[in-house]
């Protein structure tokens, strides 16, 4: 296990040509992730990096065009509501309310927020959402992973982070990495970030090493909290027909793994910039069947001359994902 | 989950705070029963769904003869 502190981390990052700077700011008018008048993204989060790594064409459809399927809308909203409920619980608990009072308010707010929302999905529906929130909150009524407190006295739940790299797509403009840590906790005297996940499958920790998001979050947590961090805790809810099973697992990163991730990121960002400049987004046809099958598989399987027409009829162009937008 | 849906719909209609308690109590009771190994009683719709699934499985088992190769075990037995 790595015993590096942030100073050592920053030192090692500098050795590889990187110079992270913490930008502690909440944007109410989120800036565009792209350089003005271009398709060059300079503010990146784990989601957009993952899209590009998985398939530049997928990245183009999602991040540049903003295409979304109805099914994705349901998954996104369901996940956001689940996260919001757990975040509210932490805030209420920190304000001094007892467990049952907190849960009561969380469920009330959840029902009010979703009163017009009627997802038609076997698992990602409203009753399963309410059940999952209650299951998760009751399961960790006495949580051995204690929520940490930020310098400003607020609970370390939904902690935004941003930091610059020391290179960028243009002269005078540096790349920025950003994201949102669900929680930062003290578990048995060690610091971990915690990430809430939901799935129809039971937790398998092999999924998380290597893992783009977990590597970025480990780096971010080291920088933002200026302290030793042991890694991440995956707080996983398996949505089943009659139950929501809550499991946890830990994922660690050595400093060498983090350096490797950062070095490779530079290559990926350069590649994405080249794609944007040429406005050519190649397809990775080995990724089409991953993650339950790409939503755009049917589109990429059609002739180039008709793809645009099918895209417009089968998908809707919604708001482009912006991690800086307050949720 | 239809009983839970009814409770949620009732809250969405009346905004009665007592319904929040009823929802939480109902879910906790259902989960406690599940933990104790007591399977929830299926609703009429769920029963019909199950019948459809069973019927589908049954249909899949009826494969016209000559369309699939016998397994290696069967081949060995035949030899």
Tab-separated table of C-alpha atoms in Angstrom:
chain	number	residue	atom	x	y	z
A	1	UNK	CA	0.000	0.000	0.000
A	2	UNK	CA	1.290	3.474	-0.865
A	3	UNK	CA	2.351	5.638	2.073
A	4	UNK	CA	2.797	8.760	-0.061
A	5	UNK	CA	1.638	12.132	1.148
A	6	UNK	CA	0.441	14.820	-1.210
A	7	UNK	CA	3.753	16.643	-1.289
A	8	UNK	CA	5.395	13.451	-2.470
A	9	UNK	CA	2.582	12.881	-4.927
A	10	UNK	CA	2.888	16.379	-6.365
A	11	UNK	CA	6.634	15.904	-6.521
A	12	UNK	CA	6.200	12.671	-8.426
A	13	UNK	CA	3.633	14.271	-10.707
A	14	UNK	CA	6.050	17.072	-11.442
A	15	UNK	CA	8.671	14.478	-12.270
A	16	UNK	CA	6.359	13.262	-15.017
A	17	UNK	CA	5.700	16.801	-16.225
A	18	UNK	CA	2.464	17.430	-14.348
A	19	UNK	CA	1.689	20.244	-11.965
A	20	UNK	CA	-1.679	19.895	-10.277
A	21	UNK	CA	-3.312	22.939	-8.707
A	22	UNK	CA	-6.463	22.697	-6.647
A	23	UNK	CA	-9.235	24.994	-7.822
A	24	UNK	CA	-11.749	25.149	-4.998
A	25	UNK	CA	-14.694	26.844	-6.639
A	26	UNK	CA	-18.374	26.102	-7.217
A	27	UNK	CA	-19.749	27.369	-10.491
A	28	UNK	CA	-23.328	28.517	-10.594
A	29	UNK	CA	-22.981	29.386	-14.285
A	30	UNK	CA	-20.915	26.426	-15.373
A	31	UNK	CA	-18.357	27.216	-18.066
A	32	UNK	CA	-18.305	25.247	-21.302
A	33	UNK	CA	-16.013	22.247	-21.245
A	34	UNK	CA	-14.832	23.172	-24.732
A	35	UNK	CA	-12.565	25.866	-26.126
A	36	UNK	CA	-14.771	28.539	-27.644
A	37	UNK	CA	-15.749	27.847	-31.240
A	38	UNK	CA	-14.093	24.411	-31.271
A	39	UNK	CA	-14.819	20.808	-30.385
A	40	UNK	CA	-11.664	20.693	-28.262
A	41	UNK	CA	-12.543	19.753	-24.680
A	42	UNK	CA	-10.195	21.183	-22.056
A	43	UNK	CA	-12.183	20.471	-18.874
A	44	UNK	CA	-12.460	16.729	-18.384
A	45	UNK	CA	-14.135	14.494	-15.842
A	46	UNK	CA	-14.136	10.713	-15.404
A	47	UNK	CA	-17.288	10.276	-17.533
A	48	UNK	CA	-16.011	12.131	-20.588
A	49	UNK	CA	-12.549	10.533	-20.357
A	50	UNK	CA	-14.210	7.136	-20.171
A	51	UNK	CA	-16.371	7.803	-23.232
A	52	UNK	CA	-13.322	8.776	-25.271
A	53	UNK	CA	-11.215	5.864	-24.065
A	54	UNK	CA	-14.037	3.447	-24.809
A	55	UNK	CA	-14.759	4.766	-28.291
A	56	UNK	CA	-14.111	8.179	-29.884
A	57	UNK	CA	-17.347	7.803	-31.894
A	58	UNK	CA	-19.315	7.191	-28.685
A	59	UNK	CA	-17.654	10.281	-27.175
A	60	UNK	CA	-18.648	12.311	-30.228
A	61	UNK	CA	-22.293	11.229	-30.088
A	62	UNK	CA	-22.526	11.807	-26.326
A	63	UNK	CA	-20.244	14.759	-25.546
A	64	UNK	CA	-20.270	16.765	-28.775
A	65	UNK	CA	-23.772	16.028	-30.143
A	66	UNK	CA	-25.565	15.275	-26.855
A	67	UNK	CA	-27.521	12.271	-28.159
A	68	UNK	CA	-29.408	10.371	-25.493
A	69	UNK	CA	-31.801	7.453	-25.500
A	70	UNK	CA	-34.882	7.339	-23.291
A	71	UNK	CA	-33.463	4.363	-21.426
A	72	UNK	CA	-30.304	6.298	-20.529
A	73	UNK	CA	-32.448	9.133	-19.185
A	74	UNK	CA	-34.074	6.723	-16.742
A	75	UNK	CA	-30.738	5.309	-15.538
A	76	UNK	CA	-29.233	8.776	-15.136
A	77	UNK	CA	-32.207	10.205	-13.220
A	78	UNK	CA	-32.519	7.104	-11.033
A	79	UNK	CA	-28.832	7.319	-10.116
A	80	UNK	CA	-29.011	11.047	-9.439
A	81	UNK	CA	-32.037	10.637	-7.158
A	82	UNK	CA	-30.323	7.813	-5.256
A	83	UNK	CA	-27.191	9.936	-4.788
A	84	UNK	CA	-29.175	13.011	-3.779
A	85	UNK	CA	-31.099	11.013	-1.162
A	86	UNK	CA	-27.897	9.667	0.408
A	87	UNK	CA	-26.318	13.126	0.331
A	88	UNK	CA	-29.358	14.652	2.051
A	89	UNK	CA	-29.224	11.964	4.712
A	90	UNK	CA	-25.596	12.873	5.503
A	91	UNK	CA	-26.419	16.570	5.676
A	92	UNK	CA	-29.397	16.015	7.966
A	93	UNK	CA	-27.436	13.660	10.184
A	94	UNK	CA	-24.640	16.235	10.458
A	95	UNK	CA	-27.238	18.799	11.554
A	96	UNK	CA	-28.047	16.641	14.579
A	97	UNK	CA	-31.251	14.806	13.617
A	98	UNK	CA	-31.537	11.147	14.589
A	99	UNK	CA	-31.528	8.300	12.059
A	100	UNK	CA	-35.306	7.870	11.714
A	101	UNK	CA	-35.948	11.606	11.422
A	102	UNK	CA	-33.294	11.881	8.709
A	103	UNK	CA	-34.740	8.950	6.778
A	104	UNK	CA	-38.255	10.388	7.049
A	105	UNK	CA	-37.184	13.716	5.544
A	106	UNK	CA	-35.106	11.998	2.855
A	107	UNK	CA	-38.067	9.878	1.704
A	108	UNK	CA	-40.421	12.844	1.810
A	109	UNK	CA	-38.076	14.965	-0.323
A	110	UNK	CA	-37.507	12.058	-2.693
A	111	UNK	CA	-41.255	11.590	-3.240
A	112	UNK	CA	-41.751	15.317	-3.783
A	113	UNK	CA	-38.879	15.561	-6.283
A	114	UNK	CA	-40.115	12.577	-8.263
A	115	UNK	CA	-43.882	13.135	-8.109
A	116	UNK	CA	-44.072	13.842	-11.873
A	117	UNK	CA	-41.500	11.203	-12.800
A	118	UNK	CA	-42.926	7.845	-13.866
A	119	UNK	CA	-40.110	5.664	-15.246
A	120	UNK	CA	-41.297	2.521	-16.995
A	121	UNK	CA	-38.441	0.170	-16.163
A	122	UNK	CA	-38.224	-3.286	-14.622
A	123	UNK	CA	-35.615	-2.254	-12.024
A	124	UNK	CA	-35.046	1.494	-12.266
A	125	UNK	CA	-38.548	2.434	-11.153
A	126	UNK	CA	-39.816	4.527	-8.249
A	127	UNK	CA	-40.797	1.781	-5.781
A	128	UNK	CA	-37.362	0.162	-6.213
A	129	UNK	CA	-35.731	3.566	-5.730
A	130	UNK	CA	-37.571	4.188	-2.451
A	131	UNK	CA	-36.814	0.645	-1.295
A	132	UNK	CA	-33.117	0.968	-2.234
A	133	UNK	CA	-32.703	4.263	-0.375
A	134	UNK	CA	-34.340	2.845	2.765
A	135	UNK	CA	-32.291	-0.364	2.543
A	136	UNK	CA	-29.016	1.517	2.095
A	137	UNK	CA	-29.635	4.070	4.836
A	138	UNK	CA	-30.848	1.474	7.356
A	139	UNK	CA	-27.985	-0.884	6.523
A	140	UNK	CA	-25.396	1.689	7.598
A	141	UNK	CA	-27.300	3.288	10.460
A	142	UNK	CA	-24.124	2.749	12.506
A	143	UNK	CA	-21.562	3.279	9.786
A	144	UNK	CA	-17.978	2.225	10.591
A	145	UNK	CA	-16.874	4.503	7.744
A	146	UNK	CA	-17.254	7.884	9.446
A	147	UNK	CA	-17.937	10.893	7.282
A	148	UNK	CA	-15.125	13.448	7.473
A	149	UNK	CA	-15.626	17.157	7.955
A	150	UNK	CA	-14.283	19.741	5.526
A	151	UNK	CA	-12.242	22.763	6.615
A	152	UNK	CA	-15.361	24.946	6.402
A	153	UNK	CA	-17.170	22.637	8.830
A	154	UNK	CA	-19.430	21.039	6.217
A	155	UNK	CA	-19.735	17.269	5.987
A	156	UNK	CA	-17.490	15.773	3.281
A	157	UNK	CA	-20.421	14.572	1.187
A	158	UNK	CA	-20.559	15.450	-2.529
A	159	UNK	CA	-17.179	17.153	-2.594
A	160	UNK	CA	-16.399	18.881	-5.904
A	161	UNK	CA	-12.823	18.966	-7.042
A	162	UNK	CA	-10.924	20.634	-9.878
A	163	UNK	CA	-7.261	20.813	-10.608
A	164	UNK	CA	-5.136	21.926	-13.498
A	165	UNK	CA	-2.515	19.935	-15.317
A	166	UNK	CA	0.585	21.793	-16.443
A	167	UNK	CA	-0.066	21.311	-20.145
A	168	UNK	CA	-3.020	22.156	-22.303
A	169	UNK	CA	-4.524	22.129	-25.753
A	170	UNK	CA	-3.437	25.687	-26.563
A	171	UNK	CA	-0.809	28.170	-25.470
A	172	UNK	CA	-1.869	29.641	-22.116
A	173	UNK	CA	-4.738	27.195	-21.622
A	174	UNK	CA	-4.240	24.169	-19.409
A	175	UNK	CA	-6.305	21.030	-19.157
A	176	UNK	CA	-8.463	20.806	-16.047
A	177	UNK	CA	-9.615	17.619	-14.361
A	178	UNK	CA	-12.765	17.773	-12.274
A	179	UNK	CA	-15.309	15.559	-10.579
A	180	UNK	CA	-17.472	14.914	-7.577
A	181	UNK	CA	-16.482	12.637	-4.695
A	182	UNK	CA	-19.626	11.109	-3.190
A	183	UNK	CA	-18.091	11.004	0.284
A	184	UNK	CA	-14.753	11.167	2.038
A	185	UNK	CA	-14.641	8.921	5.079
A	186	UNK	CA	-12.421	7.823	7.925
A	187	UNK	CA	-12.447	4.041	8.121
A	188	UNK	CA	-10.483	2.532	11.019
A	189	UNK	CA	-8.172	5.552	11.078
A	190	UNK	CA	-7.485	5.639	7.329
A	191	UNK	CA	-8.968	8.032	4.778
A	192	UNK	CA	-10.934	6.749	1.813
A	193	UNK	CA	-13.218	8.288	-0.758
A	194	UNK	CA	-16.531	6.497	-1.111
A	195	UNK	CA	-18.389	6.056	-4.356
A	196	UNK	CA	-22.019	4.922	-4.525
A	197	UNK	CA	-22.813	2.529	-7.343
A	198	UNK	CA	-26.035	0.817	-8.378
A	199	UNK	CA	-26.371	-2.172	-10.677
A	200	UNK	CA	-28.415	-5.275	-11.390
A	201	UNK	CA	-25.274	-7.336	-10.805
A	202	UNK	CA	-23.570	-8.201	-7.523
A	203	UNK	CA	-20.422	-6.295	-6.653
A	204	UNK	CA	-17.249	-7.615	-8.219
A	205	UNK	CA	-14.146	-5.696	-7.125
A	206	UNK	CA	-12.244	-6.858	-10.231
A	207	UNK	CA	-14.299	-4.211	-12.068
A	208	UNK	CA	-12.459	-1.440	-10.228
A	209	UNK	CA	-8.766	-2.151	-10.835
A	210	UNK	CA	-7.737	-0.829	-13.209
A	211	UNK	CA	-10.581	1.659	-13.401
A	212	UNK	CA	-10.476	5.132	-14.912
A	213	UNK	CA	-12.784	6.860	-12.406
A	214	UNK	CA	-11.237	5.280	-9.315
A	215	UNK	CA	-7.712	6.246	-10.418
A	216	UNK	CA	-8.764	9.846	-11.056
A	217	UNK	CA	-10.607	10.043	-7.722
A	218	UNK	CA	-7.650	8.646	-5.804
A	219	UNK	CA	-5.399	11.318	-7.319
A	220	UNK	CA	-7.994	14.036	-6.675
A	221	UNK	CA	-8.490	12.964	-3.086
A	222	UNK	CA	-4.741	12.994	-2.439
A	223	UNK	CA	-4.508	16.512	-3.811
A	224	UNK	CA	-7.711	18.004	-2.395
A	225	UNK	CA	-7.305	16.576	1.106
A	226	UNK	CA	-3.546	17.009	1.211
A	227	UNK	CA	-3.151	13.803	3.125
A	228	UNK	CA	-2.455	10.095	2.901
A	229	UNK	CA	-5.321	8.258	1.295
A	230	UNK	CA	-5.670	4.535	1.220
A	231	UNK	CA	-7.987	4.391	-1.802
A	232	UNK	CA	-11.677	4.101	-2.461
A	233	UNK	CA	-14.623	2.259	-0.960
A	234	UNK	CA	-17.248	1.118	-3.442
A	235	UNK	CA	-20.651	1.289	-1.765
A	236	UNK	CA	-22.691	-0.886	-4.088
A	237	UNK	CA	-26.431	-1.482	-4.304
A	238	UNK	CA	-27.555	-4.512	-6.289
A	239	UNK	CA	-31.128	-3.932	-7.417
A	240	UNK	CA	-33.030	-7.205	-7.368
A	241	UNK	CA	-36.716	-8.015	-7.781
A	242	UNK	CA	-37.448	-8.476	-4.080
A	243	UNK	CA	-34.470	-6.829	-2.442
A	244	UNK	CA	-31.681	-4.302	-2.760
A	245	UNK	CA	-28.457	-5.915	-1.633
A	246	UNK	CA	-25.885	-3.512	-0.202
A	247	UNK	CA	-22.222	-4.482	-0.392
A	248	UNK	CA	-18.909	-2.697	0.020
A	249	UNK	CA	-15.424	-3.294	-1.277
A	250	UNK	CA	-12.108	-1.448	-1.246
A	251	UNK	CA	-9.886	-0.526	-4.139
A	252	UNK	CA	-6.310	0.701	-3.711
A	253	UNK	CA	-3.821	2.397	-6.010
A	254	UNK	CA	-0.060	2.518	-5.758
A	255	UNK	CA	1.729	5.716	-6.718
A	256	UNK	CA	3.171	3.935	-9.740
A	257	UNK	CA	-0.323	3.043	-10.940
A	258	UNK	CA	-1.413	6.670	-10.559
A	259	UNK	CA	1.628	7.942	-12.456
A	260	UNK	CA	0.913	5.494	-15.247
A	261	UNK	CA	-2.707	6.640	-15.422
A	262	UNK	CA	-1.605	10.286	-15.650
A	263	UNK	CA	1.043	9.599	-18.278
A	264	UNK	CA	-1.453	7.749	-20.437
A	265	UNK	CA	-4.026	10.474	-19.925
A	266	UNK	CA	-1.745	12.930	-21.714
A	267	UNK	CA	-1.768	10.633	-24.741
A	268	UNK	CA	-5.543	10.311	-24.628
A	269	UNK	CA	-6.081	14.074	-24.359
A	270	UNK	CA	-3.737	14.666	-27.279
A	271	UNK	CA	-5.640	12.057	-29.270
A	272	UNK	CA	-8.989	13.686	-28.425
A	273	UNK	CA	-7.639	17.083	-29.486
A	274	UNK	CA	-6.509	15.627	-32.809
A	275	UNK	CA	-9.949	14.063	-33.371
A	276	UNK	CA	-11.581	17.431	-32.641
A	277	UNK	CA	-9.252	19.346	-34.982
A	278	UNK	CA	-9.873	16.880	-37.795
A	279	UNK	CA	-13.542	16.456	-36.821
A	280	UNK	CA	-13.085	12.766	-37.364
A	281	UNK	CA	-14.213	10.389	-34.625
A	282	UNK	CA	-13.106	6.865	-35.346
A	283	UNK	CA	-15.136	3.893	-34.213
A	284	UNK	CA	-13.753	1.330	-31.776
A	285	UNK	CA	-15.608	-1.709	-33.039
A	286	UNK	CA	-14.246	-3.908	-30.257
A	287	UNK	CA	-16.191	-1.951	-27.623
A	288	UNK	CA	-19.673	-2.276	-29.156
A	289	UNK	CA	-20.656	-5.270	-27.016
A	290	UNK	CA	-19.216	-3.970	-23.738
A	291	UNK	CA	-21.288	-2.673	-20.825
A	292	UNK	CA	-24.394	-4.505	-21.977
A	293	UNK	CA	-23.982	-3.265	-25.547
A	294	UNK	CA	-23.438	0.258	-26.830
A	295	UNK	CA	-26.650	2.235	-27.396
A	296	UNK	CA	-25.232	3.468	-30.715
A	297	UNK	CA	-24.375	0.018	-32.047
A	298	UNK	CA	-27.374	0.009	-34.376
A	299	UNK	CA	-26.322	3.399	-35.759
A	300	UNK	CA	-22.678	2.494	-36.379
A	301	UNK	CA	-23.853	-0.691	-38.106
A	302	UNK	CA	-25.630	1.346	-40.762
A	303	UNK	CA	-24.177	2.908	-43.899
A	304	UNK	CA	-22.499	6.275	-43.298
A	305	UNK	CA	-24.889	8.012	-45.672
A	306	UNK	CA	-27.960	7.168	-43.547
A	307	UNK	CA	-26.532	7.288	-40.001
A	308	UNK	CA	-27.483	10.880	-39.353
A	309	UNK	CA	-31.107	10.219	-40.313
A	310	UNK	CA	-31.345	7.212	-37.977
A	311	UNK	CA	-29.629	9.115	-35.169
A	312	UNK	CA	-32.182	11.878	-35.352
A	313	UNK	CA	-35.122	9.467	-35.372
A	314	UNK	CA	-33.905	7.057	-32.674
A	315	UNK	CA	-32.236	9.458	-30.236
A	316	UNK	CA	-32.987	12.875	-28.882
A	317	UNK	CA	-30.412	15.626	-28.630
A	318	UNK	CA	-30.455	16.781	-25.042
A	319	UNK	CA	-28.270	18.876	-22.829
A	320	UNK	CA	-24.603	17.919	-23.098
A	321	UNK	CA	-23.154	16.432	-19.923
A	322	UNK	CA	-21.396	19.078	-17.861
A	323	UNK	CA	-19.900	17.886	-14.563
A	324	UNK	CA	-19.573	21.502	-13.380
A	325	UNK	CA	-23.318	22.026	-13.429
A	326	UNK	CA	-24.690	21.860	-9.854
A	327	UNK	CA	-26.914	18.804	-9.411
B	1	UNK	CA	-44.399	-3.606	-5.044
B	2	UNK	CA	-47.904	-2.593	-6.115
B	3	UNK	CA	-48.955	-1.969	-2.488
B	4	UNK	CA	-45.965	0.369	-2.158
B	5	UNK	CA	-46.965	2.076	-5.393
B	6	UNK	CA	-50.458	2.578	-3.955
B	7	UNK	CA	-48.983	4.165	-0.833
B	8	UNK	CA	-46.763	6.412	-2.947
B	9	UNK	CA	-49.678	7.419	-5.156
B	10	UNK	CA	-51.727	8.209	-2.060
B	11	UNK	CA	-48.981	10.517	-0.796
B	12	UNK	CA	-48.698	12.184	-4.214
B	13	UNK	CA	-52.458	12.880	-4.006
B	14	UNK	CA	-52.965	13.899	-0.373
B	15	UNK	CA	-49.475	14.990	0.800
B	16	UNK	CA	-50.344	13.468	4.163
B	17	UNK	CA	-47.186	13.142	6.270
B	18	UNK	CA	-48.536	9.959	7.861
B	19	UNK	CA	-48.147	8.302	4.466
B	20	UNK	CA	-44.369	8.773	4.678
B	21	UNK	CA	-44.347	6.704	7.880
B	22	UNK	CA	-46.573	4.119	6.210
B	23	UNK	CA	-44.212	3.879	3.219
B	24	UNK	CA	-41.111	3.472	5.393
B	25	UNK	CA	-42.820	0.932	7.663
B	26	UNK	CA	-44.124	-1.040	4.691
B	27	UNK	CA	-40.677	-1.208	3.023
B	28	UNK	CA	-38.936	-2.132	6.267
B	29	UNK	CA	-41.472	-4.893	6.893
B	30	UNK	CA	-41.075	-6.272	3.371
B	31	UNK	CA	-37.275	-6.237	3.652
B	32	UNK	CA	-37.381	-7.872	7.105
B	33	UNK	CA	-39.602	-10.627	5.675
B	34	UNK	CA	-37.195	-11.075	2.790
B	35	UNK	CA	-34.249	-11.279	5.215
B	36	UNK	CA	-36.157	-13.900	7.207
B	37	UNK	CA	-36.588	-15.964	4.040
B	38	UNK	CA	-40.303	-15.275	3.664
B	39	UNK	CA	-41.041	-14.722	0.010
B	40	UNK	CA	-43.473	-11.898	-0.729
B	41	UNK	CA	-46.854	-12.944	-2.055
B	42	UNK	CA	-46.997	-12.315	-5.779
B	43	UNK	CA	-49.608	-9.962	-7.138
B	44	UNK	CA	-52.005	-11.103	-9.836
B	45	UNK	CA	-49.969	-9.241	-12.492
B	46	UNK	CA	-46.711	-10.787	-11.260
B	47	UNK	CA	-48.330	-14.243	-11.304
B	48	UNK	CA	-49.374	-13.692	-14.921
B	49	UNK	CA	-45.822	-12.543	-15.715
B	50	UNK	CA	-44.434	-15.709	-14.151
B	51	UNK	CA	-46.881	-17.839	-16.132
B	52	UNK	CA	-45.715	-16.108	-19.301
B	53	UNK	CA	-42.047	-16.741	-18.417
B	54	UNK	CA	-42.744	-20.413	-17.654
B	55	UNK	CA	-44.731	-20.767	-20.894
B	56	UNK	CA	-41.848	-19.205	-22.806
B	57	UNK	CA	-39.314	-21.568	-21.251
B	58	UNK	CA	-41.568	-24.509	-22.030
B	59	UNK	CA	-41.884	-23.389	-25.619
B	60	UNK	CA	-38.113	-23.056	-25.964
B	61	UNK	CA	-37.688	-26.669	-24.859
B	62	UNK	CA	-39.809	-27.909	-27.752
B	63	UNK	CA	-37.208	-28.015	-30.509
B	64	UNK	CA	-38.135	-29.668	-33.786
B	65	UNK	CA	-36.212	-32.892	-34.204
B	66	UNK	CA	-33.147	-32.778	-36.404
B	67	UNK	CA	-32.425	-29.080	-35.773
B	68	UNK	CA	-29.796	-29.601	-33.095
B	69	UNK	CA	-26.868	-31.915	-32.712
B	70	UNK	CA	-27.002	-34.421	-29.842
B	71	UNK	CA	-24.689	-33.629	-26.953
B	72	UNK	CA	-21.354	-35.441	-26.732
B	73	UNK	CA	-22.712	-37.458	-23.789
B	74	UNK	CA	-25.596	-38.686	-25.907
B	75	UNK	CA	-23.218	-39.408	-28.784
B	76	UNK	CA	-21.081	-41.546	-26.475
B	77	UNK	CA	-24.137	-43.445	-25.290
B	78	UNK	CA	-25.131	-44.091	-28.898
B	79	UNK	CA	-21.648	-45.316	-29.769
